[in-house]
Amino acid sequence: APPAAEAEAEAEAAPAEEEAAEEEEEADEDAAPAEPEEPTGPGQPPVRSAPAVTVIGQKKLAIFGGEGSMVSMEDFVTLDLSAGTMEWVQTAVGGDYFLPRRGAAICAVKDVVYIFGGVNKDDQETDSTLGDFIVLKTEGDTLTAEVVELKGSSIPCARSFAMMEANGSSSLMLYGGMLNGVPVNDAYVYDVNKQDWRCVYRGDPAFLPPTGALATLHAGNLVTVSSGGGNRYDVVATLDPSTLTDKFSFVSIMKNGVTKQLDDLESFFNQTEGAFGMADAPEKLKESFDFLLKVMGSLYNVKARKVAVDLELDCIFETLTVLAKYKVSTVANDGRLEAAKQQWEEIKKLLPDVKQTVAPIQEHRGEDIKNKIKAFNTRTLAFQKEFMSRPMFKEYATGFTAAYPMLDAGNKEVCELEAEVKELTNLANMFEFPEMLTRGILTVEEMREDLGLVKDVWDFSALVEQQFVKWRTTLWNDINTTIMEDLTKGFQKDVKGMPKKIRLVNAYVGLDDAVKNFLVSVPLVADLRSPDMRDRHWKQLMRATGKHFVMDEKFNLGDLLALELHTCVDAVSEIVERAQKELVIEKQLKKIDETWASLNLSFTPFPDSEVLSLIVEDIIQETLENDNLALQNLSGSKYVQGNPKFLELVSGWQKKMGTVDSTLTVWGDVSKKWSMLESVFVGSADIRVQLPDDSKRFDMINADFQDLMKNAPEQLNVVEACNMEGRLERLENMLALLEQCEKALQDYLETKRIAFPRFYFVAPADLLDILSKGTNPQLILRHLSKCFDNVHNLSFTEDEKGAPTKSAISMWSGEKESVGFDVPCICDGPVETWLGSVVDTMRAALWAEFKGSLPKYDEVPRTTWMFGQSAQNTITVSRMIFTQEINEAFEQLEEGNDNAIKDMWQKQVDQLVGIIDSLCGKLSNLDRKKVLTLCTIDVHARDVCQKLLDERVDAGSAFQWQSQLRYSVHEKTGKLMIAVCDAEIEYMYEYIGSPGCLVITPLTDRCYITLTQAQRLVLGGAPAGPAGTGKTETTKDLGSTLGKFVVVFNCSDQMDYKGMGKIYRGLAQSGLWGCFDEFNRINLDV
């Protein structure tokens, strides 16, 4: 920096620093705590780094550019700082084009924003430092950019991260910044009105830290903060640009400088001539070593400064020439310069003679000096060895307090050696053997360097240890491990940054270890401060470290660090991990405890009873499953196995949960079995007579169960209720006795099923209900549909009071079709007996109706006849008449009537026309359904005739006719028979009502042929095909056609061999057909 500016900066540095400190204190005092506002608005800027920021006016913050996601930005966003607003606004920028950038300098003068430089990153991610100057002016809601040409007496170079601030309302200052990684040390002022630049300061960048100086404008002065060395910004300087030129006069400095230079040269020349004059008396030189040194010193100085003096004389001449050009009087100095030149030439001429005169004396005295230098070299080497072995180098345990006196003593000794080096260096240079002292100089320099380095170590040790001592006094509850860790990492970084040479010194190793150990201990301290730690864990820590301590209110960090945690990192980590895991276990056990404390059983009366029924909500079952799994996982944890308390708690809860699970399961089974058996053993006199022993057993169980359920609501909590002493054993005893009753009942039911095989297809609960109410037929009617294909109700005669008797006179289908019994059916006695009578009466009624409706077919028109009997017999008689007519047509063919089949086809068409006319008329739902079924059958009959015509069938024995269902009455037995091919099946007269039927297709015919042939061969059939294609319905239709009850079973993998055996026994004994839907779902072994 220029001398005047540098002097001013040094003079004003201290006051500026004090002023800044005072302002900072005032700001801290005035700052009031406030809740931070969160800026909002659609214009909120995206995340970025290195934006340019300034304040426009008093209440608006502006952000320009920056870098986000590795891309330079060019947006302009403002934030209104007005109270209650804090809203971002994205402002469009128009006008001249400019590159996006980061690190630009920005400031606002009034409402105009000025931007200088920055760094642009192109598509190849190459950084370019910019030197353009942009002016942003407000026009309504937009900003207009103008790229202004740089002009003035001097213009600033390209730069980034510079300071630019307004200096009043008419100028701004640009200072510093970075250019290609090098700091810029200059300042420029820009006149807003004249629009030109001028340089007000230029300094050497070497005086700045690698990142440049911090700077701002304060009261019109440039204030900079830079580094005086190390890693601190500790040099404050100020510069007043307005007065800088008034305090600086280069002409006067040049004039005074020339005079001083001439004074110094004349003094040097005079001393040299005086010393050379002593060489005229050689004897004196031999006697006086001081005289010899003066002569030798002058010889050395002339030799060493010869080139420098010549250059300085030339510089003085050039300076005087410049001064004369600016009309500054230089007459006196011109004469002095000429005299100095002549004197210097004479000295150079005397140099060889003087040198020759002192040569013999120099050689004699030189031997003594050489010996002295050799002794010095030897002594310094020995001293260095002893010096490096001192405690301040070897032992970090010495401590910085004891090391500082040692450093002072060492510094004094090294200073003495440096003074001796200086003296010997002068002698060696004068006597022309400077190389002899090289070893000694290097040794002393090494000691000075080592002393400086070890002082840095102890200085840093003092900083570190004092901080550690302060931290060690921190009470346990006040420890902030985050700050400690951050500062210690900074210490470690600084220690690692020390020169490599010092790293071999024990003091450095000790310092490095101290910082490392503390840094290792801090995370452990943070872990140990976890709220998860319990007294047992602190005791484990004592055992791991082998040291005892007391955790009270006085316990501090020092007490903990005294345990030397860094020596047992793994043990401490394991203890902390155990504490954390055990806390999780504690929370899990606490949650289980709280959950089950809130779960209660609920009770509601059984239907038609005052006895309570147990209700177990789904949440209880879900919680039971989840907690059982959780407890199982916990029991296998090493943290539970290693903690007797936890092991006891977990084992206890597992036992409780097991009891709850067992109790609820058994209790539910007892409730279900009691509910099922209660109506049987209490409500059925027949069963009590048949099973007297089991009835007594059930009475005992019933009393015990009712007593249990009466007292059960006294304890609703699930865990407490299920773990009551003796409750599980009591329930298990009830269950065993109920199973005995159930077994006896099942044996009893089996006798009933054998008596009436259709009971095999009735659910046990329904069967028990039937048996218990069998003496009252009216209560059995709702179960008829489970024992018959389509008998849903019975009609009974009434007594004198209008009450129904036990004499049934007709049956009703689900479609409300009624068929009268030929002979009344007496529904009295054992239910299995009178139900068997109903089956016989049903068949007899259908057979009687069939025989009665057959003669009437030819007596009345068909459209009238079809309403005279049940739908079942209407279809049956129609099918039989069709069979007879086709057979007669074949006989006519044999007799020569070639149109017999065609006439038959025409008859079928005519019958269909009549049926269609009936359908178009007014019919009841039941009659319409009957006619629709008959229509479907007649359509098939017409199709059969058409097929016989198309294929020119001329004999009744042809397959085309033999493959159809052919109805006829057996000549000997008088029974209705159905023939298909060579299979003949007796019609079973099961009442099927009027359920309708599927359309009969050729595929239906093929199924009928296959299934009937399978029956003839004593085999089963398995229709296969996609879902919904009619496999089951076709099978049921075939059963209806044959007058058989087809029992449909929806199969699943839950069906076992016992269930299947029961079904087979029922089918074999009743003569019914079984249709097993989704048969392939049954397990193969079943």
GROMACS .gro file of N, CA, C and O in nm, residues 202 266 505 658 666 684 760 879 931:
model
   36
  202ARG      N    1  -0.480   0.098  -0.442
  202ARG     CA    2  -0.429  -0.025  -0.500
  202ARG      C    3  -0.319  -0.077  -0.408
  202ARG      O    4  -0.227  -0.004  -0.375
  266GLU      N    5   2.752   0.867   0.077
  266GLU     CA    6   2.870   0.943   0.119
  266GLU      C    7   2.925   0.889   0.249
  266GLU      O    8   3.048   0.876   0.267
  505VAL      N    9   0.762  -3.529   1.716
  505VAL     CA   10   0.794  -3.489   1.854
  505VAL      C   11   0.688  -3.544   1.948
  505VAL      O   12   0.568  -3.540   1.917
  658GLY      N   13  -5.064  -6.724   2.737
  658GLY     CA   14  -5.099  -6.862   2.706
  658GLY      C   15  -5.228  -6.904   2.776
  658GLY      O   16  -5.313  -6.972   2.718
  666VAL      N   17  -6.125  -7.246   2.520
  666VAL     CA   18  -6.207  -7.347   2.589
  666VAL      C   19  -6.342  -7.287   2.627
  666VAL      O   20  -6.447  -7.352   2.611
  684SER      N   21  -8.593  -8.142   2.513
  684SER     CA   22  -8.646  -8.260   2.445
  684SER      C   23  -8.663  -8.373   2.545
  684SER      O   24  -8.566  -8.432   2.594
  760TYR      N   25  -7.903  -8.758   0.711
  760TYR     CA   26  -7.758  -8.744   0.686
  760TYR      C   27  -7.725  -8.610   0.619
  760TYR      O   28  -7.612  -8.563   0.626
  879ARG      N   29  -9.432  -8.617  -2.174
  879ARG     CA   30  -9.316  -8.689  -2.226
  879ARG      C   31  -9.357  -8.833  -2.263
  879ARG      O   32  -9.309  -8.886  -2.362
  931VAL      N   33  -9.635  -7.357  -1.781
  931VAL     CA   34  -9.647  -7.357  -1.927
  931VAL      C   35  -9.512  -7.331  -1.992
  931VAL      O   36  -9.480  -7.389  -2.096
   0.00000   0.00000   0.00000
